[in-house]
mmCIF file of C-alpha atoms in Angstrom:
data_model
loop_
_atom_site.group_PDB
_atom_site.id
_atom_site.type_symbol
_atom_site.label_atom_id
_atom_site.label_comp_id
_atom_site.label_asym_id
_atom_site.label_seq_id
_atom_site.Cartn_x
_atom_site.Cartn_y
_atom_site.Cartn_z
ATOM 1 C CA MET A 1 106.751 84.518 96.318
ATOM 2 C CA THR A 2 108.573 80.803 96.428
ATOM 3 C CA THR A 3 108.236 79.681 93.134
ATOM 4 C CA SER A 4 108.004 81.521 89.550
ATOM 5 C CA VAL A 5 104.660 81.011 87.625
ATOM 6 C CA LEU A 6 103.790 81.826 83.658
ATOM 7 C CA ILE A 7 100.907 83.346 82.926
ATOM 8 C CA TYR A 8 98.438 82.880 79.909
ATOM 9 C CA ASP A 9 95.475 84.102 78.276
ATOM 10 C CA GLY A 10 93.243 81.787 79.369
ATOM 11 C CA ASP A 11 90.489 82.259 77.073
ATOM 12 C CA CYS A 12 93.221 82.302 73.835
ATOM 13 C CA GLY A 13 92.567 78.455 72.288
ATOM 14 C CA VAL A 14 96.146 78.669 70.902
ATOM 15 C CA CYS A 15 97.583 79.657 74.743
ATOM 16 C CA THR A 16 95.420 77.105 76.092
ATOM 17 C CA LYS A 17 96.852 75.020 73.786
ATOM 18 C CA LEU A 18 100.990 76.218 74.267
ATOM 19 C CA SER A 19 100.162 76.294 78.649
ATOM 20 C CA ARG A 20 99.653 72.403 77.997
ATOM 21 C CA PHE A 21 102.812 71.805 76.201
ATOM 22 C CA VAL A 22 104.622 73.437 78.882
ATOM 23 C CA THR A 23 102.982 71.763 81.277
ATOM 24 C CA THR A 24 103.408 68.534 79.518
ATOM 25 C CA SER A 25 106.605 68.266 77.897
ATOM 26 C CA VAL A 26 108.547 71.708 79.176
ATOM 27 C CA ARG A 27 108.094 71.476 82.993
ATOM 28 C CA ARG A 28 110.437 69.399 84.228
ATOM 29 C CA ARG A 29 108.815 66.720 87.149
ATOM 30 C CA GLY A 30 107.955 68.224 90.330
ATOM 31 C CA ALA A 31 106.818 72.281 91.248
ATOM 32 C CA ASP A 32 109.718 74.023 89.193
ATOM 33 C CA PHE A 33 107.070 76.384 88.396
ATOM 34 C CA ALA A 34 103.572 76.976 87.992
ATOM 35 C CA VAL A 35 101.059 77.372 84.780
ATOM 36 C CA SER A 36 97.891 79.869 85.454
ATOM 37 C CA ALA A 37 95.581 81.443 83.012
ATOM 38 C CA TYR A 38 95.555 84.635 84.218
ATOM 39 C CA GLN A 39 91.980 84.589 84.923
ATOM 40 C CA ASP A 40 92.709 82.259 87.831
ATOM 41 C CA ALA A 41 95.968 83.668 89.168
ATOM 42 C CA ASP A 42 96.099 86.582 91.886
ATOM 43 C CA LEU A 43 97.705 89.140 89.884
ATOM 44 C CA ASP A 44 97.978 91.980 92.442
ATOM 45 C CA ALA A 45 100.089 89.741 93.957
ATOM 46 C CA LEU A 46 102.068 88.668 91.283
ATOM 47 C CA GLY A 47 102.701 92.685 90.419
ATOM 48 C CA LEU A 48 100.691 92.136 87.392
ATOM 49 C CA THR A 49 97.695 93.669 85.492
ATOM 50 C CA PRO A 50 95.244 92.165 83.219
ATOM 51 C CA GLU A 51 95.650 94.582 80.494
ATOM 52 C CA GLN A 52 99.867 93.769 80.494
ATOM 53 C CA SER A 53 98.050 89.413 81.184
ATOM 54 C CA ASP A 54 96.380 90.106 78.284
ATOM 55 C CA GLU A 55 98.778 91.556 76.170
ATOM 56 C CA ALA A 56 101.373 89.564 76.038
ATOM 57 C CA LEU A 57 102.915 85.975 78.454
ATOM 58 C CA GLN A 58 104.239 86.748 81.198
ATOM 59 C CA TRP A 59 106.733 85.030 83.450
ATOM 60 C CA VAL A 60 106.717 86.198 87.647
ATOM 61 C CA ALA A 61 110.110 84.666 88.332
ATOM 62 C CA ALA A 62 110.792 83.486 92.319
ATOM 63 C CA ASP A 63 112.096 86.228 93.058
ATOM 64 C CA GLY A 64 109.969 88.892 91.785
ATOM 65 C CA ARG A 65 110.983 89.909 88.208
ATOM 66 C CA ILE A 66 108.921 89.920 85.325
ATOM 67 C CA SER A 67 109.403 88.972 81.767
ATOM 68 C CA SER A 68 106.808 89.681 78.872
ATOM 69 C CA ALA A 69 106.169 88.186 75.558
ATOM 70 C CA GLN A 70 109.247 86.628 73.903
ATOM 71 C CA ASP A 71 111.465 86.659 77.161
ATOM 72 C CA ALA A 72 108.858 85.120 79.089
ATOM 73 C CA VAL A 73 109.278 82.787 76.572
ATOM 74 C CA ALA A 74 113.061 82.358 77.211
ATOM 75 C CA ARG A 75 112.801 82.659 80.995
ATOM 76 C CA VAL A 76 110.477 79.378 80.862
ATOM 77 C CA LEU A 77 112.203 77.349 78.651
ATOM 78 C CA LEU A 78 115.380 78.235 80.947
ATOM 79 C CA ALA A 79 113.701 76.416 83.676
ATOM 80 C CA GLY A 80 111.978 73.616 81.776
ATOM 81 C CA ARG A 81 113.646 70.253 81.045
ATOM 82 C CA ALA A 82 117.595 70.445 79.501
ATOM 83 C CA PRO A 83 116.492 70.097 76.040
ATOM 84 C CA PHE A 84 114.760 73.274 75.716
ATOM 85 C CA LYS A 85 117.316 75.356 77.787
ATOM 86 C CA PRO A 86 119.564 76.209 75.007
ATOM 87 C CA LEU A 87 116.666 77.773 72.980
ATOM 88 C CA GLY A 88 115.927 79.507 75.901
ATOM 89 C CA ALA A 89 119.525 80.956 76.256
ATOM 90 C CA VAL A 90 119.150 82.059 71.697
ATOM 91 C CA ILE A 91 115.807 83.410 72.352
ATOM 92 C CA LEU A 92 118.151 86.177 75.048
ATOM 93 C CA VAL A 93 121.142 86.667 72.760
ATOM 94 C CA PRO A 94 120.787 90.785 71.882
ATOM 95 C CA GLY A 95 119.505 90.422 67.514
ATOM 96 C CA ILE A 96 117.602 87.178 68.028
ATOM 97 C CA ASN A 97 115.171 88.715 70.610
ATOM 98 C CA ALA A 98 114.474 91.468 68.691
ATOM 99 C CA LEU A 99 113.628 89.196 65.898
ATOM 100 C CA ALA A 100 111.658 86.958 68.374
ATOM 101 C CA GLY A 101 109.916 90.027 69.799
ATOM 102 C CA VAL A 102 108.558 90.687 65.662
ATOM 103 C CA VAL A 103 107.435 86.860 65.290
ATOM 104 C CA TYR A 104 105.591 86.832 69.167
ATOM 105 C CA ARG A 105 104.056 90.050 68.397
ATOM 106 C CA TRP A 106 102.945 88.463 64.481
ATOM 107 C CA VAL A 107 101.637 85.641 66.718
ATOM 108 C CA ALA A 108 100.336 87.341 69.335
ATOM 109 C CA ARG A 109 98.193 89.998 66.289
ATOM 110 C CA ASN A 110 97.088 86.433 64.683
ATOM 111 C CA ARG A 111 96.616 84.145 67.501
ATOM 112 C CA HIS A 112 92.575 83.878 66.729
ATOM 113 C CA ARG A 113 93.634 82.866 62.488
ATOM 114 C CA LEU A 114 96.051 79.952 63.897
ATOM 115 C CA PRO A 115 94.856 76.261 64.621
ATOM 116 C CA GLY A 116 93.108 76.134 68.149
ATOM 117 C CA GLY A 117 92.947 79.936 67.889
ATOM 118 C CA THR A 118 88.944 81.421 68.218
ATOM 119 C CA PRO A 119 87.540 84.869 67.692
ATOM 120 C CA ALA A 120 87.771 85.784 71.298
ATOM 121 C CA CYS A 121 91.331 85.659 70.718
ATOM 122 C CA SER A 122 91.224 88.218 68.049
ATOM 123 C CA LEU A 123 89.464 90.383 70.782
ATOM 124 C CA PRO A 124 90.568 92.742 73.986
ATOM 125 C CA ALA A 125 90.142 90.758 77.291
ATOM 126 C CA ALA A 126 87.290 94.048 77.904
ATOM 127 C CA GLN A 127 85.039 92.788 74.997
ATOM 128 C CA ARG A 128 85.362 89.115 75.005
ATOM 129 C CA PRO A 129 81.701 87.696 75.411
ATOM 130 C CA SER A 130 81.628 86.005 79.019
#
């Protein structure tokens, strides 16, 4: 792989809205990394499964290393524009990373209740209407 990629759940309104924020505000001009819904990505080539991608945000680095959930958030911030890099570094600090994991899991479990959330956000991918 030649570029890193952020993989999100394209069926989730919250995830889609946040991916747009990453694309328009976090990502530097140019092709620093790609952003893709897992439903549109070649997951096999990325070393991911639909289940992993449905469960949490995924960051696949150009070297193939995979980071999930709050670690994926940290990696995308580190790869982004200068104002976001320090926050990415802070998220990776051990005690803060554990706390960020708690927050990430709470948001993931409750994303259907958040602004932009849809009922589909509360269902596993296999149970969502097509």
